[in-house]
Tab-separated table of C-alpha atoms in Angstrom:
chain	number	residue	atom	x	y	z
A	1	UNK	CA	26.423	-7.931	-41.970
A	2	UNK	CA	27.317	-7.507	-38.460
A	3	UNK	CA	30.934	-9.586	-38.010
A	4	UNK	CA	30.915	-10.273	-34.777
A	5	UNK	CA	34.021	-11.770	-35.055
A	6	UNK	CA	36.143	-8.987	-35.812
A	7	UNK	CA	33.683	-6.159	-34.181
A	8	UNK	CA	32.977	-4.942	-37.224
A	9	UNK	CA	30.006	-4.300	-39.768
A	10	UNK	CA	30.206	-5.110	-43.534
A	11	UNK	CA	28.341	-3.092	-46.041
A	12	UNK	CA	27.944	-5.273	-50.058
A	13	UNK	CA	26.189	-5.206	-52.901
A	14	UNK	CA	23.522	-7.456	-53.894
A	15	UNK	CA	26.680	-8.763	-56.099
A	16	UNK	CA	28.430	-9.363	-52.660
A	17	UNK	CA	30.967	-7.061	-53.367
A	18	UNK	CA	32.289	-5.204	-50.216
A	19	UNK	CA	31.101	-1.119	-50.348
A	20	UNK	CA	33.043	-0.680	-46.825
A	21	UNK	CA	32.580	-1.797	-43.419
A	22	UNK	CA	33.179	0.009	-40.163
A	23	UNK	CA	33.740	0.133	-35.844
A	24	UNK	CA	36.333	-1.888	-33.946
A	25	UNK	CA	36.546	-4.115	-30.727
A	26	UNK	CA	35.182	-1.338	-28.068
A	27	UNK	CA	33.055	0.815	-26.169
A	28	UNK	CA	32.858	4.110	-27.821
A	29	UNK	CA	30.786	5.925	-30.696
A	30	UNK	CA	30.435	3.359	-33.886
A	31	UNK	CA	32.328	0.664	-31.537
A	32	UNK	CA	31.642	-2.900	-30.875
A	33	UNK	CA	31.724	-5.745	-28.988
A	34	UNK	CA	30.662	-8.343	-30.939
A	35	UNK	CA	27.768	-6.738	-32.689
A	36	UNK	CA	24.965	-9.960	-33.538
A	37	UNK	CA	21.418	-8.217	-35.228
A	38	UNK	CA	21.571	-5.421	-38.199
A	39	UNK	CA	18.850	-3.910	-38.953
A	40	UNK	CA	17.371	-0.593	-41.478
A	41	UNK	CA	14.632	1.110	-41.003
A	42	UNK	CA	12.436	2.764	-44.319
A	43	UNK	CA	15.205	5.541	-44.582
A	44	UNK	CA	17.498	3.306	-44.665
A	45	UNK	CA	19.657	4.310	-40.866
A	46	UNK	CA	21.320	0.906	-39.732
A	47	UNK	CA	20.799	-0.489	-36.107
A	48	UNK	CA	23.399	-2.533	-34.967
A	49	UNK	CA	22.369	-4.742	-31.618
A	50	UNK	CA	26.510	-4.230	-29.746
A	51	UNK	CA	25.414	-7.828	-27.714
A	52	UNK	CA	29.073	-6.904	-25.721
A	53	UNK	CA	28.298	-3.284	-24.628
A	54	UNK	CA	24.455	-4.629	-23.982
A	55	UNK	CA	23.504	-1.407	-26.223
A	56	UNK	CA	22.253	-1.008	-29.330
A	57	UNK	CA	23.677	1.964	-31.849
A	58	UNK	CA	22.516	3.741	-35.230
A	59	UNK	CA	24.347	4.865	-37.908
A	60	UNK	CA	23.831	6.708	-41.485
A	61	UNK	CA	23.131	4.170	-44.396
A	62	UNK	CA	27.487	5.077	-45.053
A	63	UNK	CA	28.197	4.106	-40.984
A	64	UNK	CA	28.437	7.944	-39.671
A	65	UNK	CA	26.554	6.925	-35.193
A	66	UNK	CA	23.997	8.536	-34.902
A	67	UNK	CA	22.425	7.445	-31.863
A	68	UNK	CA	22.591	5.197	-29.109
A	69	UNK	CA	20.601	3.323	-26.606
A	70	UNK	CA	20.226	0.814	-23.642
A	71	UNK	CA	22.887	-0.306	-21.179
A	72	UNK	CA	23.232	-3.399	-18.837
A	73	UNK	CA	20.734	-4.457	-16.795
A	74	UNK	CA	17.499	-6.165	-15.894
A	75	UNK	CA	15.056	-2.252	-15.570
A	76	UNK	CA	13.440	-1.014	-18.726
A	77	UNK	CA	14.886	-0.128	-21.037
A	78	UNK	CA	18.153	-2.110	-20.007
A	79	UNK	CA	20.297	-4.874	-21.740
A	80	UNK	CA	21.236	-7.491	-21.407
A	81	UNK	CA	22.923	-9.141	-24.464
A	82	UNK	CA	21.010	-7.985	-27.079
A	83	UNK	CA	20.853	-10.164	-30.142
A	84	UNK	CA	19.010	-9.618	-32.506
A	85	UNK	CA	17.043	-5.922	-33.466
A	86	UNK	CA	14.603	-4.997	-36.354
A	87	UNK	CA	12.138	-1.592	-37.450
A	88	UNK	CA	8.639	-1.774	-38.672
A	89	UNK	CA	6.681	0.608	-40.722
A	90	UNK	CA	6.282	3.032	-38.491
A	91	UNK	CA	9.796	3.338	-37.432
A	92	UNK	CA	9.050	1.584	-33.628
A	93	UNK	CA	12.460	-0.539	-33.267
A	94	UNK	CA	12.279	-4.535	-31.351
A	95	UNK	CA	14.697	-5.895	-29.348
A	96	UNK	CA	15.945	-9.551	-28.755
A	97	UNK	CA	16.696	-9.054	-24.629
A	98	UNK	CA	18.350	-12.903	-24.923
A	99	UNK	CA	19.705	-12.566	-21.228
A	100	UNK	CA	16.048	-10.915	-19.350
A	101	UNK	CA	14.364	-14.123	-21.365
A	102	UNK	CA	12.015	-11.332	-23.127
A	103	UNK	CA	11.356	-8.530	-26.217
A	104	UNK	CA	11.116	-4.696	-25.591
A	105	UNK	CA	9.894	-1.948	-28.008
A	106	UNK	CA	11.410	1.671	-28.588
A	107	UNK	CA	10.014	4.279	-30.048
A	108	UNK	CA	12.359	6.232	-32.944
A	109	UNK	CA	14.494	8.043	-31.251
A	110	UNK	CA	15.666	5.086	-28.280
A	111	UNK	CA	12.753	5.864	-26.072
A	112	UNK	CA	11.443	2.480	-24.279
A	113	UNK	CA	7.803	1.814	-24.573
A	114	UNK	CA	6.960	-1.018	-23.740
A	115	UNK	CA	8.553	-5.182	-23.625
A	116	UNK	CA	6.550	-8.275	-23.503
A	117	UNK	CA	7.697	-11.990	-22.343
A	118	UNK	CA	5.582	-14.360	-24.072
A	119	UNK	CA	2.222	-15.017	-22.430
A	120	UNK	CA	0.929	-17.797	-24.435
A	121	UNK	CA	0.472	-20.644	-24.166
A	122	UNK	CA	1.147	-24.042	-25.760
A	123	UNK	CA	-0.419	-24.740	-29.356
A	124	UNK	CA	-2.831	-27.955	-28.516
A	125	UNK	CA	-0.624	-29.617	-30.445
A	126	UNK	CA	2.296	-28.141	-28.741
A	127	UNK	CA	1.091	-29.808	-25.536
A	128	UNK	CA	0.533	-33.260	-27.372
A	129	UNK	CA	3.988	-33.763	-28.312
A	130	UNK	CA	6.099	-37.365	-27.383
A	131	UNK	CA	9.408	-37.653	-28.222
A	132	UNK	CA	9.796	-41.307	-30.217
A	133	UNK	CA	12.987	-41.863	-30.448
A	134	UNK	CA	14.511	-44.687	-28.060
A	135	UNK	CA	17.399	-41.857	-27.281
A	136	UNK	CA	14.951	-38.638	-26.078
A	137	UNK	CA	12.790	-41.612	-23.731
A	138	UNK	CA	14.451	-39.344	-20.704
A	139	UNK	CA	13.377	-36.395	-22.579
A	140	UNK	CA	10.228	-37.496	-22.445
A	141	UNK	CA	9.333	-35.401	-19.084
A	142	UNK	CA	9.703	-32.202	-21.741
A	143	UNK	CA	6.370	-32.369	-23.071
A	144	UNK	CA	3.361	-31.917	-19.611
A	145	UNK	CA	0.048	-30.470	-19.816
A	146	UNK	CA	1.815	-27.158	-18.382
A	147	UNK	CA	2.159	-23.986	-20.338
A	148	UNK	CA	5.240	-23.186	-21.903
A	149	UNK	CA	4.011	-18.996	-21.247
A	150	UNK	CA	7.741	-17.357	-21.115
A	151	UNK	CA	10.020	-16.352	-23.509
A	152	UNK	CA	13.517	-17.927	-22.873
A	153	UNK	CA	16.469	-17.135	-24.925
A	154	UNK	CA	14.538	-14.959	-27.380
A	155	UNK	CA	17.249	-14.781	-30.186
A	156	UNK	CA	15.867	-12.756	-32.627
A	157	UNK	CA	12.876	-10.277	-33.552
A	158	UNK	CA	11.843	-9.500	-37.334
A	159	UNK	CA	9.403	-7.268	-38.169
A	160	UNK	CA	7.712	-8.525	-41.566
A	161	UNK	CA	5.538	-5.980	-43.656
A	162	UNK	CA	2.146	-6.766	-42.192
A	163	UNK	CA	3.755	-5.906	-38.733
A	164	UNK	CA	3.468	-9.917	-37.716
A	165	UNK	CA	6.060	-9.863	-34.790
A	166	UNK	CA	8.424	-12.411	-35.619
A	167	UNK	CA	10.252	-14.396	-32.096
A	168	UNK	CA	12.597	-17.190	-32.291
A	169	UNK	CA	12.224	-18.601	-28.993
A	170	UNK	CA	15.377	-20.260	-29.037
A	171	UNK	CA	15.192	-22.614	-25.845
A	172	UNK	CA	11.591	-23.729	-26.306
A	173	UNK	CA	12.223	-24.428	-29.520
A	174	UNK	CA	9.807	-22.695	-31.004
A	175	UNK	CA	8.723	-19.468	-33.152
A	176	UNK	CA	6.495	-16.623	-31.817
A	177	UNK	CA	4.161	-14.650	-33.939
A	178	UNK	CA	2.343	-11.093	-32.725
A	179	UNK	CA	0.349	-8.588	-35.026
A	180	UNK	CA	0.198	-5.671	-33.834
A	181	UNK	CA	-2.179	-3.597	-34.898
A	182	UNK	CA	-3.105	-0.106	-35.861
A	183	UNK	CA	-3.032	1.421	-32.405
A	184	UNK	CA	-0.131	3.411	-30.942
A	185	UNK	CA	2.788	2.359	-29.246
A	186	UNK	CA	2.297	3.596	-25.512
A	187	UNK	CA	-1.280	2.310	-25.852
A	188	UNK	CA	-1.909	-1.237	-23.881
A	189	UNK	CA	-1.485	-3.225	-26.661
A	190	UNK	CA	-3.435	-6.465	-26.086
A	191	UNK	CA	-2.808	-8.474	-28.369
A	192	UNK	CA	-0.110	-8.772	-27.343
A	193	UNK	CA	-1.061	-11.516	-24.903
A	194	UNK	CA	-2.199	-14.090	-27.494
A	195	UNK	CA	-0.110	-15.192	-30.259
A	196	UNK	CA	-0.862	-15.018	-34.322
A	197	UNK	CA	-0.041	-18.011	-35.062
A	198	UNK	CA	2.066	-20.510	-32.650
A	199	UNK	CA	5.082	-23.337	-33.878
A	200	UNK	CA	6.050	-26.278	-31.914
A	201	UNK	CA	9.092	-27.863	-33.405
A	202	UNK	CA	10.976	-30.857	-31.448
């Protein structure tokens, strides 16, 4: 559990009993500034998106520091307020780079591989949405014929057991779901140009 306000990670049993916690406010190894997302890999290692320090840290299951990657910036491999983090079956690490409106992918060693920004257009149903409440009459211009292609403040990312990549596209009020095919992460990931499924919420 990311205890953001206390700048620490807490570990509990399945019935909610505290096992241990680690971390303190700071920028050193094992320290945090508003830890936001937590993920586990197949070996039980813990990945934490360190929001205020613009990095991701990796720990053993017992909380021992292993490595970190990332820094503040807009270039590939850099972050501006990373939020969600997830690890797929192959060990690839997905980070929702909230402030840069993208999701970045890293290999198990934390080396940058690729990024994607949500190239999919809205579905037919998303384009036909009308805000009918009188309270929202002035907001009807939000439903346009122009596709909303890019991610806008993606807050979290998860990879399910079937290697579907689920992104909460927060400021656009929708999910984008992509299918990772059986290709190496450094190949041309053409499947990420078309969502497996896209949901639009208003």
